[in-house]
Amino acid sequence: MTRPTTRLDCEALDRADPLAAMRDAFHLPGGVVYLDGNSLGPLPKATAARVREVVEEEWGVGLIRSWNDAGWFDKPRTLGDRLASMIGAGPGEVVVCDSTSVNLFKVVVAAAQLRPGRSVVVSDRDNFPTDLYMIEGATGLLEGYDRRLTSPDGPSLADVLDEDVAMVVLTHVDYRTGHMHDLTAVTEQVQRAGALMVWDLAHSAGAVPVDLNGAGADFAVGCTYKYLNGGPGSPAFVFAATRHQDQVSQPLSGWHGHARPFAFVPAYEAAEGISRFLCGTPPLLSYAGLEASLEMWAGVDLATVREKSLALTSLFMDLVGQQCAEWGLEVVTPREPDLRGSQVSLRHQEGYAVVQALIERGVIGDFRAPDLMRFGFTPLYLGFAEVWDAVTALRDVLEHEEWRAERFHRRASVT
Amino acid sequence: MTRPTTRLDCEALDRADPLAAMRDAFHLPGGVVYLDGNSLGPLPKATAARVREVVEEEWGVGLIRSWNDAGWFDKPRTLGDRLASMIGAGPGEVVVCDSTSVNLFKVVVAAAQLRPGRSVVVSDRDNFPTDLYMIEGATGLLEGYDRRLTSPDGPSLADVLDEDVAMVVLTHVDYRTGHMHDLTAVTEQVQRAGALMVWDLAHSAGAVPVDLNGAGADFAVGCTYKYLNGGPGSPAFVFAATRHQDQVSQPLSGWHGHARPFAFVPAYEAAEGISRFLCGTPPLLSYAGLEASLEMWAGVDLATVREKSLALTSLFMDLVGQQCAEWGLEVVTPREPDLRGSQVSLRHQEGYAVVQALIERGVIGDFRAPDLMRFGFTPLYLGFAEVWDAVTALRDVLEHEEWRAERFHRRASVT
């Protein structure tokens, strides 16, 4: 089909969509077009049943025995292996644990051991702030270490990569703009300068194809509650390339990362392999949510997801251009497919109120200060006609200046 | 009543028990006497409904809006305040987050800032190993810092407390023996030496009365999945006395501990008060489990719990003495009430197999190498007649040497 220009065109695209049946795997409230799966993915139907099973059977009946009998002890590894196949990692290279923030701390301190004599961690001023904060926390404890930031206004990565740089930490897909780095090219650029490459895949896992080992990446962290639909605050993950695992230790050296956690010896001895990145006891109800969603993902072809994702984001940008041109929205997300993830961001000086007005109409996106409206496009449960409806709602909000209503200007603590 | 010597005596105690009705608040599988609530508390009936509500309503319908509308963003603080009242802390002194291990790391690095010029963290060789491992991890990053361990064979705390000691980290109730420190006396001894006192309350919260502020404690951490029944791996807690909070920073400086987490500025600025001990996004399904159990605890008088706990553990020790004397069990837990928590540990060289044989009979305790059988006594759901039945089962296992069966000697990875 050429570019769709009517809702009927969009409906035709939905009928031809090979992923259309996946929508039924989700619980989605009526009257909602959910464009915030880049912040919190919706509830897969299988999840409620799986969580209930863990609560009522594994915990309620199995009690302490479930640490063995239900495989609780191994969940960080078994879920890590499932997730590995979605990000181009191998078995034994990923564990699911803690938060993205905590995992980045482990990785920064661990990676520093591989580059003695260097003492700079590079990131970008526009990286997701918690990454910057964790780098601050980690470098504050590493003797002589500094944080050095690139920025769109300069300096560039090429400007800052010198023989002091131990590692570069970047988020693959920018949380505000949706801009996507070239994973392979950046990894190569960084490693050519003698540094290690650490990727944050928060906005990539389940959203775009990722091939960590293909790119030769060193470490990665990421979150599972966005495109992976693991549930609010579901546990994060950490990847360490096999070649590095037994060369490093990490300072959050809790008993689940010990070589013999149930020997209860007083001295820490790191487990072999990726398990040494574990720390404390895993929150198993939250693991249950992720487990159900990863089972759903197991049958999904990521190339098909990417193809539809690009079609959805292209359609949104096209329709915004056609229908909302006169209200001066700036499309911040790159039009070039290779340069964007699975979201589209629009700049508008009244963006906060516009997003609130859209939410009242059931079109849920979100806002990032000072002026960005973010819309996530998630191929498993979103259709082309919904994109049409979202743009129609946006046009109405702008055309009738609905965003001027006072109730859309009271800011809640979280948006 | 004088010391009960028959099952009928025990049944009479159950009838007179002011906490007897609480048992109905729990889901307990039939045919089980659960003496492992010191490792994983059982499922409160209200929990299944609360978790379902968070999954199906707050996540499934509320979606991203629940960060505000369902109070997700504040859960670490609201649950922290509820928990505070159970451990003698004030509002704004406790947050629920991460694992006990991760929280101890934060506390050790934070506390070190309050004692410049000192560089030793003291703990005990028999402390729960993850505490020792986290102290290793933290001191490894603190310039010039060392770990110094006391031990039952010496040195004692008095031996090691000198002007180099910045802090002492001890678990209030020993996970193996059930021995309980005098919280006030030890805190005073440590502070008199110019050091800070950090308590691990893993085996105390919900088990014994704790008065952190009464004792003038500096910091504390603890777990919620044992006596508090929060669910497998439910989030841990951290206490910092109000006087210290704004004097320290902690290195796991994630966005949830930022003064303005949604301003998305590149530099970290610690939130005021206890919130600065937060790090990443909280695992909300696991919080739901804890929330339900803390609601149940809100109506419970801890002095009544302690009184029954002592009666249960006394009864168990008495009955073991009466019925199992000939098999050479050593009662490791102190008989003196002020010196013990809410568990009883027995030493037997075939302890592992004896515990397995008891589990097969439905009496669930656990084992800690090399030779300790642990039995937790949890007044909310355990009765006196069950204690009788547990000792009867133990006597049978010993009398008929049931533990010799080969199936009880195959070790699982977790016990």
mmCIF file of N, CA, C and O in Angstrom, chain B residues 64-107:
data_model
loop_
_atom_site.group_PDB
_atom_site.id
_atom_site.type_symbol
_atom_site.label_atom_id
_atom_site.label_comp_id
_atom_site.label_asym_id
_atom_site.label_seq_id
_atom_site.Cartn_x
_atom_site.Cartn_y
_atom_site.Cartn_z
ATOM 1 N N ILE B 64 0.062 3.530 33.291
ATOM 2 C CA ILE B 64 1.068 4.483 33.752
ATOM 3 C C ILE B 64 0.495 5.479 34.763
ATOM 4 O O ILE B 64 1.224 6.005 35.621
ATOM 5 N N ARG B 65 -0.813 5.716 34.708
ATOM 6 C CA ARG B 65 -1.434 6.691 35.610
ATOM 7 C C ARG B 65 -1.315 6.300 37.077
ATOM 8 O O ARG B 65 -1.422 7.129 37.978
ATOM 9 N N SER B 66 -1.112 4.981 37.332
ATOM 10 C CA SER B 66 -1.065 4.528 38.723
ATOM 11 C C SER B 66 0.164 5.016 39.484
ATOM 12 O O SER B 66 0.182 4.975 40.712
ATOM 13 N N TRP B 67 1.180 5.479 38.777
ATOM 14 C CA TRP B 67 2.317 6.061 39.495
ATOM 15 C C TRP B 67 1.857 7.200 40.394
ATOM 16 O O TRP B 67 2.357 7.378 41.496
ATOM 17 N N ASN B 68 0.870 7.965 39.915
ATOM 18 C CA ASN B 68 0.263 8.987 40.770
ATOM 19 C C ASN B 68 -0.977 8.463 41.469
ATOM 20 O O ASN B 68 -1.095 8.513 42.679
ATOM 21 N N ASP B 69 -1.914 7.947 40.655
ATOM 22 C CA ASP B 69 -3.253 7.685 41.174
ATOM 23 C C ASP B 69 -3.282 6.573 42.222
ATOM 24 O O ASP B 69 -4.141 6.579 43.110
ATOM 25 N N ALA B 70 -2.403 5.600 42.108
ATOM 26 C CA ALA B 70 -2.401 4.500 43.082
ATOM 27 C C ALA B 70 -1.276 4.668 44.097
ATOM 28 O O ALA B 70 -1.022 3.757 44.899
ATOM 29 N N GLY B 71 -0.593 5.794 44.044
ATOM 30 C CA GLY B 71 0.441 6.045 45.045
ATOM 31 C C GLY B 71 1.708 5.228 44.885
ATOM 32 O O GLY B 71 2.493 5.089 45.826
ATOM 33 N N TRP B 72 1.935 4.667 43.674
ATOM 34 C CA TRP B 72 3.132 3.835 43.481
ATOM 35 C C TRP B 72 4.414 4.578 43.837
ATOM 36 O O TRP B 72 5.310 4.026 44.445
ATOM 37 N N PHE B 73 4.459 5.839 43.410
ATOM 38 C CA PHE B 73 5.702 6.577 43.591
ATOM 39 C C PHE B 73 6.089 6.681 45.070
ATOM 40 O O PHE B 73 7.269 6.693 45.410
ATOM 41 N N ASP B 74 5.097 6.745 45.924
ATOM 42 C CA ASP B 74 5.376 6.932 47.353
ATOM 43 C C ASP B 74 5.425 5.642 48.159
ATOM 44 O O ASP B 74 5.639 5.687 49.369
ATOM 45 N N LYS B 75 5.204 4.502 47.525
ATOM 46 C CA LYS B 75 5.163 3.238 48.283
ATOM 47 C C LYS B 75 6.383 3.025 49.176
ATOM 48 O O LYS B 75 6.234 2.567 50.310
ATOM 49 N N PRO B 76 7.601 3.309 48.707
ATOM 50 C CA PRO B 76 8.749 3.076 49.599
ATOM 51 C C PRO B 76 8.637 3.853 50.907
ATOM 52 O O PRO B 76 9.058 3.370 51.959
ATOM 53 N N ARG B 77 8.036 5.039 50.836
ATOM 54 C CA ARG B 77 7.882 5.864 52.043
ATOM 55 C C ARG B 77 6.652 5.456 52.866
ATOM 56 O O ARG B 77 6.722 5.359 54.097
ATOM 57 N N THR B 78 5.519 5.229 52.189
ATOM 58 C CA THR B 78 4.312 4.896 52.964
ATOM 59 C C THR B 78 4.479 3.544 53.672
ATOM 60 O O THR B 78 4.130 3.408 54.837
ATOM 61 N N LEU B 79 5.053 2.561 52.968
ATOM 62 C CA LEU B 79 5.277 1.277 53.640
ATOM 63 C C LEU B 79 6.383 1.408 54.686
ATOM 64 O O LEU B 79 6.335 0.768 55.737
ATOM 65 N N GLY B 80 7.351 2.270 54.422
ATOM 66 C CA GLY B 80 8.412 2.511 55.407
ATOM 67 C C GLY B 80 7.846 3.083 56.702
ATOM 68 O O GLY B 80 8.229 2.661 57.797
ATOM 69 N N ASP B 81 6.926 4.017 56.573
ATOM 70 C CA ASP B 81 6.331 4.600 57.779
ATOM 71 C C ASP B 81 5.541 3.567 58.579
ATOM 72 O O ASP B 81 5.548 3.568 59.809
ATOM 73 N N ARG B 82 4.831 2.695 57.856
ATOM 74 C CA ARG B 82 4.093 1.647 58.579
ATOM 75 C C ARG B 82 5.035 0.730 59.338
ATOM 76 O O ARG B 82 4.789 0.340 60.468
ATOM 77 N N LEU B 83 6.105 0.378 58.666
ATOM 78 C CA LEU B 83 7.059 -0.542 59.271
ATOM 79 C C LEU B 83 7.792 0.120 60.441
ATOM 80 O O LEU B 83 8.138 -0.542 61.432
ATOM 81 N N ALA B 84 8.010 1.420 60.315
ATOM 82 C CA ALA B 84 8.760 2.152 61.349
ATOM 83 C C ALA B 84 8.163 1.929 62.737
ATOM 84 O O ALA B 84 8.891 1.722 63.713
ATOM 85 N N SER B 85 6.833 1.944 62.800
ATOM 86 C CA SER B 85 6.194 1.837 64.106
ATOM 87 C C SER B 85 6.426 0.464 64.744
ATOM 88 O O SER B 85 6.234 0.287 65.942
ATOM 89 N N MET B 86 6.829 -0.527 63.950
ATOM 90 C CA MET B 86 7.088 -1.866 64.491
ATOM 91 C C MET B 86 8.518 -2.028 64.999
ATOM 92 O O MET B 86 8.842 -3.043 65.620
ATOM 93 N N ILE B 87 9.383 -1.071 64.715
ATOM 94 C CA ILE B 87 10.790 -1.223 65.098
ATOM 95 C C ILE B 87 11.301 -0.002 65.877
ATOM 96 O O ILE B 87 12.499 0.223 65.958
ATOM 97 N N GLY B 88 10.371 0.762 66.415
ATOM 98 C CA GLY B 88 10.781 1.889 67.248
ATOM 99 C C GLY B 88 11.405 3.032 66.480
ATOM 100 O O GLY B 88 12.225 3.777 67.015
ATOM 101 N N ALA B 89 11.003 3.184 65.229
ATOM 102 C CA ALA B 89 11.487 4.305 64.420
ATOM 103 C C ALA B 89 10.347 5.289 64.220
ATOM 104 O O ALA B 89 9.169 4.951 64.408
ATOM 105 N N GLY B 90 10.682 6.505 63.832
ATOM 106 C CA GLY B 90 9.664 7.518 63.623
ATOM 107 C C GLY B 90 9.277 7.634 62.158
ATOM 108 O O GLY B 90 9.924 7.059 61.280
ATOM 109 N N PRO B 91 8.209 8.412 61.879
ATOM 110 C CA PRO B 91 7.844 8.688 60.484
ATOM 111 C C PRO B 91 9.019 9.350 59.770
ATOM 112 O O PRO B 91 9.728 10.166 60.364
ATOM 113 N N GLY B 92 9.231 8.982 58.524
ATOM 114 C CA GLY B 92 10.337 9.579 57.770
ATOM 115 C C GLY B 92 11.702 9.038 58.131
ATOM 116 O O GLY B 92 12.717 9.613 57.755
ATOM 117 N N GLU B 93 11.742 7.936 58.850
ATOM 118 C CA GLU B 93 13.046 7.351 59.183
ATOM 119 C C GLU B 93 13.300 6.020 58.487
ATOM 120 O O GLU B 93 14.398 5.467 58.595
ATOM 121 N N VAL B 94 12.290 5.495 57.813
ATOM 122 C CA VAL B 94 12.428 4.175 57.181
ATOM 123 C C VAL B 94 11.896 4.239 55.759
ATOM 124 O O VAL B 94 10.845 4.834 55.517
ATOM 125 N N VAL B 95 12.613 3.661 54.813
ATOM 126 C CA VAL B 95 12.052 3.396 53.489
ATOM 127 C C VAL B 95 12.193 1.913 53.169
ATOM 128 O O VAL B 95 13.134 1.254 53.618
ATOM 129 N N VAL B 96 11.222 1.432 52.397
ATOM 130 C CA VAL B 96 11.221 0.046 51.929
ATOM 131 C C VAL B 96 11.783 0.047 50.516
ATOM 132 O O VAL B 96 11.270 0.760 49.642
ATOM 133 N N CYS B 97 12.832 -0.727 50.272
ATOM 134 C CA CYS B 97 13.470 -0.724 48.949
ATOM 135 C C CYS B 97 14.530 -1.805 48.840
ATOM 136 O O CYS B 97 15.084 -2.244 49.843
ATOM 137 N N ASP B 98 14.796 -2.212 47.613
ATOM 138 C CA ASP B 98 15.931 -3.078 47.295
ATOM 139 C C ASP B 98 15.993 -4.298 48.217
ATOM 140 O O ASP B 98 14.999 -4.697 48.796
ATOM 141 N N SER B 99 17.171 -4.910 48.311
ATOM 142 C CA SER B 99 17.365 -6.065 49.183
ATOM 143 C C SER B 99 18.136 -5.626 50.422
ATOM 144 O O SER B 99 18.755 -4.558 50.444
ATOM 145 N N THR B 100 18.099 -6.452 51.457
ATOM 146 C CA THR B 100 18.869 -6.154 52.667
ATOM 147 C C THR B 100 20.337 -5.955 52.317
ATOM 148 O O THR B 100 21.001 -5.050 52.826
ATOM 149 N N SER B 101 20.850 -6.799 51.427
ATOM 150 C CA SER B 101 22.260 -6.705 51.029
ATOM 151 C C SER B 101 22.560 -5.338 50.417
ATOM 152 O O SER B 101 23.520 -4.666 50.810
ATOM 153 N N VAL B 102 21.768 -4.944 49.448
ATOM 154 C CA VAL B 102 21.991 -3.652 48.781
ATOM 155 C C VAL B 102 21.883 -2.512 49.796
ATOM 156 O O VAL B 102 22.689 -1.572 49.794
ATOM 157 N N ASN B 103 20.901 -2.603 50.690
ATOM 158 C CA ASN B 103 20.729 -1.527 51.666
ATOM 159 C C ASN B 103 21.906 -1.436 52.633
ATOM 160 O O ASN B 103 22.293 -0.341 53.054
ATOM 161 N N LEU B 104 22.483 -2.570 52.977
ATOM 162 C CA LEU B 104 23.631 -2.523 53.881
ATOM 163 C C LEU B 104 24.816 -1.836 53.213
ATOM 164 O O LEU B 104 25.549 -1.074 53.857
ATOM 165 N N PHE B 105 24.980 -2.077 51.924
ATOM 166 C CA PHE B 105 26.051 -1.393 51.183
ATOM 167 C C PHE B 105 25.878 0.125 51.262
ATOM 168 O O PHE B 105 26.824 0.860 51.557
ATOM 169 N N LYS B 106 24.659 0.585 51.013
ATOM 170 C CA LYS B 106 24.389 2.028 51.102
ATOM 171 C C LYS B 106 24.759 2.553 52.484
ATOM 172 O O LYS B 106 25.387 3.612 52.618
ATOM 173 N N VAL B 107 24.318 1.825 53.513
ATOM 174 C CA VAL B 107 24.497 2.296 54.884
ATOM 175 C C VAL B 107 25.975 2.338 55.265
ATOM 176 O O VAL B 107 26.434 3.302 55.891
#
